C-alpha cells in the first residue's frame, strides 16, 4: 500500500482525514502531521494520548511527545509533562534547535509557558474512575501497553520531505517520572528525508532495547523493502529478547519510504493502522501476526464492530 500519511491505531482515522485535507489545501507536511496528532490529543475518548489519557500510579497524567523533521534531522521531545494541552506542539517547537532538544517535566513546562502554549487539566472524570478501579491490583513488572491504551505515531511524506510526530501518556499506572520509547529519537520514531521514517508503539522498555525505529530506517537505507524491513526488525528483536529469557511485551511498528510505500508489523494478533492513501482515501488496515507470519489486510466490518481498543 502507498500513502502520504500513516498512523498507528484506529483512533487516528479522523486525524488522518484532517491531515489529508490540510495537504490538499497546500499545508506543509509538518502542519499536516502536527494538526493530525493534535486531533488525537484533543479527543477525550482516547485513553492514552493527551486529554483523557490514563494517569500514572499517583493519579497524575504525565505526557510524552516527540517530533522529527526528516529534512534537517531536527528532533524535539518532551517527557513527563503535566497539563500541557498539546505536547506535540512543544516537541515540534524544540525540533528547530540544535541544543536543548529534549526537555523533561518542570523544564519543559516552563519552556511551554514562556512560549505561550496552552495549559489545561488533562485528567477527565472517566480517567480518574479507571484509575480508582485499577489501583487495587497493580504489578509494576506486568504493566502493558494495550487494553485500549495506545500511542499515536503519525508519519507524513509529501515526496520530498518526511516527518514523524508521536504523542502518548505512556503506560497506565507507570511510576511517576517513568519515560518510554515514544519521545526518544531512534526508539519511538525516526525520520530521514533521504530514506524514510518509522515509529513504534507498545511496551517502551522493550522497544528501546532494540532502538526499533532507527533499526527499520537503517534497513530501508540498505534497500530492504519497507514491509520486509518492519517484519525483519521486529522478528529479529523479538527473537533476541526471547534468547535473553525476557518475555517481550506488545510491540507494533509502522514505516514509510520516500516512494510512499508503507509497512507495518506486530507481535500481537492484530494491530490496526490508518493510511491516508494516494487517491485521497483514508483506509484502516490491520497487521496480523499468526505464528510469526505477518499479513496486512483490510478488516471486515464485523472485526471493526468487535474492536475494543482505541
Ligand atoms: C510507552 N510506547 O510509553 C509507549 C506506550 C505505548 O501503546 O505505545 N502504548 O512505552
Coordinates of C-alpha atoms and ligand atoms in Angstrom, one line a residue:
X1 CA 0.0 0.0 0.0
X2 CA 1.1 3.6 -0.6
X3 CA 0.1 6.8 1.1
X4 CA 1.0 10.3 2.2
X5 CA 0.2 9.7 5.8
X6 CA 0.3 6.6 8.0
X7 CA -0.7 6.4 11.7
X8 CA -0.8 3.8 14.5
X9 CA -4.2 2.6 15.7
X10 CA -7.8 3.0 14.6
X11 CA -8.2 6.1 16.8
X12 CA -6.1 8.1 14.2
X13 CA -8.8 7.7 11.5
X14 CA -10.2 11.2 11.8
X15 CA -6.8 12.7 12.4
X16 CA -5.5 11.2 9.1
X17 CA -8.5 12.7 7.3
X18 CA -7.7 16.0 8.8
X19 CA -4.0 15.8 7.7
X20 CA -5.1 14.8 4.2
X21 CA -7.4 17.8 3.9
X22 CA -4.6 20.1 5.1
X23 CA -2.2 18.6 2.5
X24 CA -4.9 19.1 -0.2
X25 CA -5.1 22.8 0.8
X26 CA -1.4 23.1 0.4
X27 CA -0.2 22.8 4.0
X28 CA 3.3 21.7 4.7
X29 CA 3.9 18.1 5.8
X30 CA 4.8 19.5 9.3
X31 CA 1.4 21.3 9.6
X32 CA -0.4 18.2 8.4
X33 CA 1.3 15.9 10.9
X34 CA 1.1 18.2 13.9
X35 CA -2.6 19.0 13.3
X36 CA -3.3 15.3 12.9
X37 CA -1.6 14.4 16.2
X38 CA -3.4 17.3 17.9
X39 CA -6.8 15.8 16.8
X40 CA -6.0 12.7 18.8
X41 CA -4.6 14.6 21.7
X42 CA -7.7 16.7 22.0
X43 CA -10.1 13.8 21.9
X44 CA -11.1 12.6 25.5
X45 CA -12.3 9.3 24.1
X46 CA -8.7 8.1 23.6
X47 CA -7.2 6.9 26.8
X48 CA -3.5 7.1 26.0
X49 CA -2.9 10.4 24.4
X50 CA -3.4 14.0 25.6
X51 CA -6.7 15.0 27.1
X52 CA -8.4 12.0 28.7
X53 CA -5.3 9.9 28.9
X54 CA -4.9 7.5 31.8
X55 CA -2.7 8.6 34.7
X56 CA 0.4 7.3 36.5
X57 CA 0.2 5.4 39.8
X58 CA -0.1 8.7 41.7
X59 CA -3.2 9.6 39.6
X60 CA -1.4 12.2 37.6
X61 CA -1.4 12.4 33.8
X62 CA 2.2 12.6 32.6
X63 CA 2.6 13.0 28.8
X64 CA 5.5 12.4 26.4
X65 CA 5.7 13.6 22.8
X66 CA 8.3 13.8 20.0
X67 CA 8.7 15.2 16.6
X68 CA 11.4 14.5 14.0
X69 CA 11.9 16.5 10.8
X70 CA 13.4 14.3 8.2
X71 CA 14.9 17.2 6.2
X72 CA 17.0 18.6 8.9
X73 CA 17.1 15.5 11.2
X74 CA 16.0 18.0 13.8
X75 CA 14.1 16.4 16.7
X76 CA 12.3 17.6 19.7
X77 CA 10.7 15.9 22.6
X78 CA 9.0 16.5 25.9
X79 CA 8.8 13.9 28.7
X80 CA 6.6 13.5 31.7
X81 CA 4.9 16.9 31.2
X82 CA 1.7 17.8 33.1
X83 CA -1.2 19.9 31.9
X84 CA 0.3 21.0 28.6
X85 CA -2.7 20.8 26.3
X86 CA -0.8 19.8 23.1
X87 CA 2.6 18.3 23.9
X88 CA 3.2 17.7 20.2
X89 CA 3.3 21.4 19.6
X90 CA 6.2 21.9 22.1
X91 CA 8.1 18.9 20.7
X92 CA 7.8 20.4 17.2
X93 CA 8.9 23.8 18.5
X94 CA 12.0 22.1 20.0
X95 CA 12.9 20.3 16.8
X96 CA 14.1 23.7 15.3
X97 CA 17.1 24.0 17.7
X98 CA 20.5 22.3 17.7
X99 CA 20.6 22.1 21.5
X100 CA 18.1 21.5 24.3
X101 CA 16.1 19.2 22.0
X102 CA 14.6 17.0 24.8
X103 CA 13.1 18.7 27.9
X104 CA 11.7 16.9 30.9
X105 CA 8.8 17.7 33.3
X106 CA 9.2 21.1 35.0
X107 CA 11.8 22.4 32.5
X108 CA 9.5 21.5 29.6
X109 CA 6.5 23.1 31.3
X110 CA 8.4 26.3 32.0
X111 CA 9.5 26.4 28.4
X112 CA 6.0 25.8 27.1
X113 CA 4.6 28.5 29.4
X114 CA 7.2 31.0 28.2
X115 CA 6.5 30.2 24.6
X116 CA 2.7 30.8 25.2
X117 CA 1.5 27.2 24.7
X118 CA -1.9 26.4 26.2
X119 CA -2.2 24.6 29.6
X120 CA -5.2 22.6 30.7
X121 CA -6.2 20.0 33.3
X122 CA -5.7 16.8 31.3
X123 CA -7.4 14.4 33.8
X124 CA -11.0 13.5 32.9
X125 CA -13.6 12.1 35.3
X126 CA -13.5 8.8 33.3
X127 CA -9.7 8.5 33.5
X128 CA -10.0 9.2 37.3
X129 CA -12.6 6.5 37.6
X130 CA -10.5 3.9 35.7
X131 CA -7.5 4.9 38.0
X132 CA -9.5 4.2 41.1
X133 CA -10.7 0.8 39.8
X134 CA -7.2 -0.2 38.8
X135 CA -5.4 0.9 41.9
X136 CA -6.2 -2.3 43.9
X137 CA -4.2 -4.6 41.6
X138 CA -1.0 -3.2 40.1
X139 CA 2.1 -5.2 39.4
X140 CA 4.8 -2.8 38.1
X141 CA 6.6 -5.7 36.3
X142 CA 3.4 -6.6 34.3
X143 CA 2.4 -3.1 33.1
X144 CA 1.2 -3.5 29.5
X145 CA 0.6 -1.0 26.7
X146 CA -2.7 -2.4 25.4
X147 CA -6.2 -2.9 26.5
X148 CA -7.3 0.2 24.8
X149 CA -4.2 2.1 25.7
X150 CA -2.1 3.2 22.7
X151 CA 0.4 5.8 21.4
X152 CA -0.4 7.8 18.4
X153 CA 2.5 7.9 15.8
X154 CA 1.9 9.7 12.5
X155 CA 4.3 9.7 9.6
X156 CA 3.8 12.2 6.7
X157 CA 5.6 12.3 3.4
X158 CA 5.0 14.7 0.5
X159 CA 7.5 13.1 -1.8
X160 CA 10.5 15.2 -0.8
X161 CA 10.0 15.6 2.9
X162 CA 9.2 13.1 5.6
X163 CA 8.4 13.8 9.2
X164 CA 7.0 11.9 12.2
X165 CA 5.1 13.0 15.3
X166 CA 4.4 10.9 18.4
X167 CA 2.3 11.5 21.5
X168 CA 1.4 9.4 24.5
X169 CA 0.7 9.1 28.2
X170 CA 3.0 6.1 28.3
X171 CA 1.9 3.1 30.4
X172 CA -1.2 3.3 32.6
X173 CA -0.1 3.2 36.3
X174 CA 3.5 3.8 35.4
X175 CA 5.8 5.1 38.2
X176 CA 5.9 8.9 38.3
X177 CA 8.7 10.1 36.1
X178 CA 8.8 6.9 34.0
X179 CA 9.6 7.6 30.3
X180 CA 9.1 5.1 27.5
X181 CA 10.4 5.0 23.9
X182 CA 8.0 7.5 22.5
X183 CA 9.9 10.7 23.0
X184 CA 13.3 9.2 22.3
X185 CA 14.8 9.6 18.8
X186 CA 15.5 6.2 17.2
X187 CA 13.2 4.3 19.5
X188 CA 9.8 5.9 19.3
X189 CA 10.4 7.4 15.9
X190 CA 13.0 8.3 13.3
X191 CA 12.7 10.2 10.1
X192 CA 15.2 11.0 7.3
X193 CA 14.0 12.5 4.1
X194 CA 16.8 10.8 2.2
X195 CA 15.5 7.4 3.3
X196 CA 12.1 7.2 5.1
X197 CA 10.7 7.0 8.5
X198 CA 9.5 4.6 11.2
X199 CA 7.7 4.7 14.5
X200 CA 6.8 2.3 17.3
X201 CA 4.1 1.7 19.8
X202 CA 3.9 -0.8 22.6
X203 CA 5.9 -1.5 25.7
X204 CA 8.6 1.2 25.6
X205 CA 11.1 -0.7 27.7
X206 CA 11.1 -3.5 25.1
X207 CA 11.1 -1.1 22.1
X208 CA 14.1 0.8 23.5
X209 CA 16.2 -2.3 23.8
X210 CA 16.3 -2.6 20.0
X211 CA 16.1 1.2 19.0
X212 CA 13.4 -0.2 16.6
X213 CA 12.6 2.9 14.6
X214 CA 16.2 3.6 13.8
X215 CA 16.8 -0.1 13.0
X216 CA 13.9 0.0 10.5
X217 CA 15.2 3.1 8.8
X218 CA 18.7 1.5 8.6
X219 CA 17.2 -1.4 6.7
X220 CA 15.5 1.0 4.3
X221 CA 18.8 2.7 3.7
X222 CA 20.1 -0.7 2.5
X223 CA 17.2 -1.1 0.1
X224 CA 15.2 -3.6 2.1
X225 CA 11.5 -3.1 1.0
X226 CA 9.6 -1.4 3.7
X227 CA 7.2 -4.2 4.7
X228 CA 10.1 -6.6 4.9
X229 CA 12.1 -4.1 7.0
X230 CA 9.3 -3.8 9.6
X231 CA 9.0 -7.6 9.8
X232 CA 12.7 -8.4 9.9
X233 CA 13.5 -5.8 12.6
X234 CA 10.6 -6.8 14.8
X235 CA 11.2 -10.6 14.4
X236 CA 14.9 -10.3 15.0
X237 CA 14.3 -8.2 18.1
X238 CA 11.6 -10.5 19.5
X239 CA 13.9 -13.5 18.9
X240 CA 16.7 -11.6 20.7
X241 CA 14.5 -10.8 23.7
X242 CA 13.4 -14.4 23.8
X243 CA 17.0 -15.6 23.8
X244 CA 17.8 -13.3 26.7
X245 CA 15.0 -15.0 28.7
X246 CA 12.9 -11.8 28.6
X247 CA 9.3 -12.4 27.6
X248 CA 8.6 -9.4 25.3
X249 CA 5.6 -7.2 25.8
X250 CA 3.5 -5.9 23.0
X251 CA 5.3 -4.1 20.1
X252 CA 4.0 -2.8 16.8
X253 CA 5.7 -0.7 14.2
X254 CA 4.9 1.4 11.1
X255 CA 7.2 2.7 8.4
X256 CA 7.2 4.6 5.1
X257 CA 9.8 5.0 2.5
X258 CA 10.3 8.1 0.2
X259 CA 8.3 6.4 -2.6
X260 CA 5.3 6.4 -0.2
X261 CA 5.4 2.6 0.3
X262 CA 4.1 1.6 3.7
X263 CA 4.9 -1.3 6.1
X264 CA 3.6 -2.5 9.4
X265 CA 4.4 -5.3 11.8
X266 CA 3.3 -6.5 15.2
X267 CA 3.8 -9.3 17.7
X268 CA 0.1 -9.0 18.6
X269 CA -2.7 -10.9 17.0
X270 CA -3.8 -7.8 15.2
X271 CA -2.6 -4.2 15.0
X272 CA -4.8 -1.6 13.4
X273 CA -3.2 1.3 11.5
X274 CA -4.6 4.0 9.2
X275 CA -3.3 5.1 5.8
X276 CA -4.1 8.4 4.0
X277 CA -3.6 7.0 0.5
X278 CA -2.6 8.5 -2.8
X279 CA -6.2 8.6 -4.1
X280 CA -7.4 10.7 -1.2
X281 CA -8.9 7.8 0.7
X282 CA -8.5 7.1 4.4
X283 CA -8.1 3.4 4.9
X284 CA -8.0 1.2 8.0
X285 CA -5.7 -1.8 7.8
X286 CA -4.7 -4.4 10.3
X287 CA -1.3 -6.1 10.5
X288 CA -1.9 -9.7 11.6
X289 CA 0.6 -12.0 13.2
X290 CA -0.3 -15.6 13.0
X291 CA 2.5 -17.8 14.4
X292 CA 5.1 -15.2 13.3
X293 CA 3.7 -15.0 9.8
X294 CA 2.7 -11.4 9.1
X295 CA 0.0 -10.3 6.8
X296 CA -1.7 -6.9 6.2
X297 CA -5.4 -6.8 5.3
X298 CA -8.4 -4.6 5.4
X299 CA -10.6 -5.6 8.4
X300 CA -14.2 -6.7 7.9
X301 CA -17.0 -4.6 9.4
X302 CA -17.5 -7.4 11.9
X303 CA -13.9 -7.1 13.1
X304 CA -14.3 -3.3 13.3
X305 CA -17.5 -3.6 15.3
X306 CA -15.9 -6.0 17.8
X307 CA -12.7 -4.0 18.2
X308 CA -12.5 -2.6 21.7
X309 CA -9.2 -0.7 21.7
X310 CA -8.5 2.9 20.8
Ligands
LIG1 C1 5.5 3.8 26.2 N1 5.4 3.1 23.9 O1 5.5 4.8 26.9 C2 4.6 3.8 24.9 C3 3.3 3.3 25.2 C4 2.5 2.9 24.0 O2 0.8 1.8 23.1 O3 3.0 2.9 22.9 N2 1.3 2.4 24.1 O4 6.1 2.8 26.5

